[in-house]
Amino acid sequence: MHRESAEDIRIVIEPRSRTADPALLMESLFKVTELESRIPLNMNVLLKGRIPKVVGLAEALSEWLTHRREVLLRRARHRLKEIEHRLEVLGGYLVAYLNLDKVIKIVRNEDEPKPVLMKTFKLSEVQADAILNMRLRNLRKLEELEIRSEDKELRAERKSLQALIGSEAAQWQKVADEIKKIRATFGPKTPLGKRRTGFAEAPEHDEAAMEEALVEREPVTVVVSEKGWIRALRGTVADLSGIAFKADDSLKFAFPAETTSKCLVFASNGRFYTLDAAKLPGGRGHGEPIRLFIDLEQEADLVAVFRHQGGRKFLIASMQGRGFVVAEDECLANTRKGKQVLNAAPPDAARALAVVEGELVASIGENRKMVVFPLDQVPELARGRGVRLQRYKDGGLSDLKTFKAEEGLRWFDTAGRAFSLTMKELADWRGNRADAGRIAPKGFPRTNTFGRNGENGKRE
């Protein structure tokens, strides 16, 4: 896209971030406004100099041309009055020149020379005043040829102005000639009219960096309650026990972020939504319902809320145990409606999300049966229903996670204590995708979940 270069647009911006790049600020303005394609103009004008009205470009140009014609006529009429007055004065000067000695005698000898001059030479009051206002020595310097030459020029100009005033076609032609002179003075090839801005290709910029340029970067802790209320506490809050909720509400998700971060919301309808951390309500009070920021159906629930980092991959699955691997960047949504990623038609629904951290998958169902299988058996998609991860006779999927073989399978109980099993200890649960699995190991939480260490927003 071509547009005027940022350097040539004189806009003074005080960046909120001291490290913000002015070029990024301009690119941000181009992104969130229509400066690339148009400059909005509210042409609220006074028609005929009295009537206020919002007009379009065509009507504005028409009114401007009409105004130019009116100015031309006012100028012509004013000049015509000046010429008439000057011709009258020149007529008096001519009389004075032809009767110079007699005029001087009257001026010198009469106490009231004005009425005498008017009566003697049949002069008008304007002519008499013009003669009397001259110094006596200037009366002798009057020359008939100069007077008659000026008189002739003025009469020709008067005739031209009278013709202009009497002809509308001549008036519009005069307006056109004036506009041509303006164009010649301010044309693109003149020093005054030469373009001071240029056109260039839009440079490539990191969109995340563009958004950060307009936001002061500060650490925050995003907190989401069981009822779906969201807020951003200032700073990194390590101890979440002191956070207050409504009487019938409690903590569901909490994770550290920054004001420049994007937060991803994975809902049971299989859609991902994107929130700007800078736009979240502050920590005072209980926050606001997350549905105020996204178009989430009333019957839909939150599966996971976490900070977008970019470059990661997720394993997502539905209640019926179908899922696939998706790239994190494929989950970013640009609208409040979100982005459909996992297709799960009712009564099925999205149930779990796990960050891909290893080559193995552990899946556990509501029947407390668990199976461990290789991640490479799961396809990577951008959108779809996925493949069956675990087979159930009763109930559906409860939770899943990925892990590395050398680290073993690790989970957290409701008290936050960590437990782990090596690959040797997991031998009875190892199998393939779509297996039913076996009853979970001894000590596995009754919630049938692996718990989280903060990667997807759940507390330990």
Coordinates of C-alpha atoms in Angstrom, one line a residue, residues 151-374:
D151 CA -8.8 60.2 -17.9
K152 CA -8.7 58.1 -21.0
E153 CA -7.3 55.1 -19.2
L154 CA -9.8 55.2 -16.5
R155 CA -12.7 55.5 -18.9
A156 CA -11.5 52.4 -20.7
E157 CA -11.2 50.5 -17.4
R158 CA -14.6 51.7 -16.4
K159 CA -16.1 50.4 -19.7
S160 CA -14.4 47.0 -19.1
L161 CA -15.7 46.8 -15.5
Q162 CA -19.2 47.7 -16.6
A163 CA -19.0 45.0 -19.3
L164 CA -17.8 42.5 -16.7
I165 CA -20.6 43.3 -14.2
G166 CA -23.2 43.0 -16.9
S167 CA -22.1 39.6 -18.2
E168 CA -22.2 36.4 -16.1
A169 CA -20.2 34.5 -18.8
A170 CA -17.5 37.1 -18.6
Q171 CA -17.5 36.8 -14.8
W172 CA -17.0 33.0 -14.8
Q173 CA -14.2 33.4 -17.5
K174 CA -12.5 35.9 -15.2
V175 CA -12.8 33.5 -12.2
A176 CA -11.3 30.7 -14.4
D177 CA -8.4 33.0 -15.4
E178 CA -7.7 33.8 -11.7
I179 CA -7.7 30.1 -10.8
K180 CA -5.2 29.4 -13.6
K181 CA -3.0 32.1 -12.2
I182 CA -3.2 30.5 -8.7
R183 CA -2.4 27.2 -10.3
A184 CA 0.6 28.7 -12.0
T185 CA 1.8 30.2 -8.7
F186 CA 1.2 27.2 -6.5
G187 CA 1.6 24.4 -9.1
P188 CA 3.5 21.2 -8.4
K189 CA 6.5 22.6 -10.3
T190 CA 6.8 25.8 -8.4
P191 CA 8.8 26.4 -5.2
L192 CA 5.6 27.2 -3.3
G193 CA 3.6 24.4 -4.7
K194 CA 6.2 21.6 -4.8
R195 CA 5.1 18.5 -2.9
R196 CA 6.8 18.3 0.5
T197 CA 5.7 14.7 1.2
G198 CA 6.3 11.5 -0.8
F199 CA 4.8 8.1 -1.4
A200 CA 6.4 4.9 -0.3
E201 CA 5.8 1.3 0.4
A202 CA 4.6 0.5 3.9
P203 CA 7.5 -0.9 5.9
E204 CA 7.3 -4.2 7.6
H205 CA 6.9 -4.0 11.4
D206 CA 6.2 -6.5 14.1
E207 CA 2.6 -6.0 15.0
A208 CA 3.2 -6.8 18.6
A209 CA 5.9 -4.2 18.8
M210 CA 3.6 -1.7 17.2
E211 CA 1.0 -2.3 19.9
E212 CA 3.6 -2.2 22.7
A213 CA 4.7 1.2 21.4
L214 CA 1.4 2.8 22.6
V215 CA 1.3 1.1 25.9
E216 CA 3.6 1.5 28.9
R217 CA 5.1 -1.8 29.7
E218 CA 4.4 -2.9 33.3
P219 CA 4.1 -6.3 35.0
V220 CA 0.5 -7.4 35.9
T221 CA -1.1 -10.6 37.2
V222 CA -4.2 -11.6 35.3
V223 CA -6.9 -13.2 37.6
V224 CA -10.0 -15.0 36.3
S225 CA -12.7 -16.3 38.7
E226 CA -14.9 -19.4 38.4
K227 CA -17.8 -17.1 37.5
G228 CA -15.8 -15.6 34.6
W229 CA -14.8 -12.3 36.2
I230 CA -11.5 -11.0 35.0
R231 CA -9.1 -8.3 36.3
A232 CA -5.4 -7.4 36.1
L233 CA -3.5 -6.8 39.3
R234 CA -0.6 -4.5 39.2
G235 CA 2.8 -6.2 39.5
T236 CA 3.6 -9.9 39.8
V237 CA 1.5 -11.4 42.7
A238 CA 3.1 -14.6 44.0
D239 CA 0.7 -15.2 46.9
L240 CA -2.9 -15.4 45.5
S241 CA -4.5 -16.4 48.8
G242 CA -5.2 -12.8 49.7
I243 CA -7.3 -12.0 46.5
A244 CA -10.9 -11.3 47.3
F245 CA -13.8 -12.6 45.3
K246 CA -17.6 -12.4 45.5
A247 CA -19.3 -14.6 48.1
D248 CA -20.1 -17.4 45.7
D249 CA -17.0 -17.1 43.6
S250 CA -13.4 -18.3 43.7
L251 CA -10.1 -18.4 41.8
K252 CA -10.0 -20.3 38.5
F253 CA -7.0 -18.9 36.5
A254 CA -4.1 -16.7 37.4
F255 CA -0.9 -16.0 35.5
P256 CA 1.8 -13.3 35.2
A257 CA 1.7 -11.0 32.2
E258 CA 2.6 -7.5 31.1
T259 CA 0.4 -4.6 30.0
T260 CA 1.7 -5.2 26.5
S261 CA 0.7 -8.9 26.5
K262 CA -2.1 -10.6 24.7
C263 CA -4.2 -13.1 26.6
L264 CA -5.7 -16.1 24.9
V265 CA -9.1 -17.5 26.1
F266 CA -10.0 -21.0 25.1
A267 CA -13.7 -21.7 25.5
S268 CA -15.9 -24.8 25.6
N269 CA -17.4 -23.8 22.2
G270 CA -13.9 -24.6 20.6
R271 CA -13.2 -20.9 19.9
F272 CA -10.1 -18.9 20.9
Y273 CA -10.5 -15.3 21.9
T274 CA -7.8 -12.6 22.2
L275 CA -7.7 -10.0 24.9
D276 CA -5.3 -7.0 25.4
A277 CA -3.9 -7.0 28.9
A278 CA -3.8 -3.2 28.9
K279 CA -7.6 -3.1 28.4
L280 CA -8.4 -5.3 31.3
P281 CA -10.0 -3.7 34.4
G282 CA -7.7 -3.0 37.3
G283 CA -7.3 -4.9 40.6
R284 CA -9.6 -2.7 42.6
G285 CA -12.9 -4.5 43.1
H286 CA -13.8 -7.8 41.6
G287 CA -13.1 -6.9 38.0
E288 CA -15.7 -7.3 35.2
P289 CA -17.3 -10.2 33.4
I290 CA -15.1 -11.5 30.6
R291 CA -18.2 -11.6 28.4
L292 CA -18.0 -7.8 28.2
F293 CA -14.8 -8.1 26.2
I294 CA -15.7 -11.1 24.0
D295 CA -18.8 -12.5 22.3
L296 CA -19.0 -15.6 24.4
E297 CA -22.3 -17.6 24.4
Q298 CA -24.0 -17.8 27.8
E299 CA -23.9 -21.5 27.9
A300 CA -20.2 -21.6 27.0
D301 CA -17.5 -22.0 29.7
L302 CA -13.9 -21.1 30.0
V303 CA -11.4 -24.0 29.4
A304 CA -8.2 -22.1 29.7
V305 CA -6.9 -18.5 29.9
F306 CA -3.2 -17.7 29.5
R307 CA -0.7 -15.3 28.2
H308 CA 0.2 -15.5 24.5
Q309 CA 3.9 -16.1 24.0
G310 CA 4.1 -17.1 20.4
G311 CA 5.9 -20.0 18.8
R312 CA 4.4 -22.7 21.0
K313 CA 2.1 -25.5 20.1
F314 CA -1.0 -26.7 22.0
L315 CA -2.7 -30.1 22.3
I316 CA -6.5 -29.4 22.5
A317 CA -9.2 -31.9 23.0
S318 CA -13.0 -32.2 23.3
M319 CA -15.1 -33.9 26.0
Q320 CA -15.5 -37.0 23.7
G321 CA -11.7 -37.3 23.5
R322 CA -11.0 -36.0 20.1
G323 CA -8.3 -33.5 19.5
F324 CA -5.2 -32.4 17.6
V325 CA -2.1 -30.2 17.8
V326 CA -2.4 -26.5 16.8
A327 CA 0.2 -23.7 16.6
E328 CA -0.3 -21.0 19.1
D329 CA -0.1 -18.2 16.5
E330 CA -3.0 -19.9 14.7
C331 CA -5.2 -19.3 17.7
L332 CA -5.0 -15.5 17.7
A333 CA -8.3 -13.9 16.9
N334 CA -8.9 -10.4 15.5
T335 CA -12.5 -9.9 16.5
R336 CA -14.7 -10.2 19.5
K337 CA -16.3 -13.2 18.0
G338 CA -13.1 -15.2 18.3
K339 CA -11.6 -17.8 16.0
Q340 CA -13.1 -21.3 15.7
V341 CA -10.3 -23.9 16.0
L342 CA -11.8 -27.0 17.6
N343 CA -15.1 -28.2 16.0
A344 CA -17.2 -29.7 18.7
A345 CA -20.9 -29.9 18.0
P346 CA -23.2 -30.2 21.1
P347 CA -23.5 -32.2 23.2
D348 CA -19.7 -32.4 22.7
A349 CA -17.6 -29.4 23.9
A350 CA -14.0 -28.4 24.2
R351 CA -12.6 -29.8 27.4
A352 CA -8.8 -29.5 27.7
L353 CA -5.7 -27.7 26.5
A354 CA -2.1 -28.5 27.2
V355 CA 1.1 -26.9 26.0
V356 CA 3.3 -29.3 24.0
E357 CA 6.4 -29.9 26.1
G358 CA 7.4 -33.3 25.1
E359 CA 7.0 -36.3 22.9
L360 CA 4.4 -38.2 25.0
V361 CA 0.8 -37.6 25.8
A362 CA -1.0 -38.6 29.0
S363 CA -4.8 -38.6 28.8
I364 CA -7.2 -39.3 31.6
G365 CA -11.0 -39.7 31.4
E366 CA -13.8 -39.1 33.8
N367 CA -13.8 -42.8 34.5
R368 CA -10.3 -42.3 36.0
K369 CA -8.7 -44.4 33.3
M370 CA -5.4 -43.1 31.9
V371 CA -3.4 -43.9 28.8
V372 CA 0.0 -42.7 27.7
F373 CA 0.9 -42.6 24.0
P374 CA 3.3 -40.9 21.5

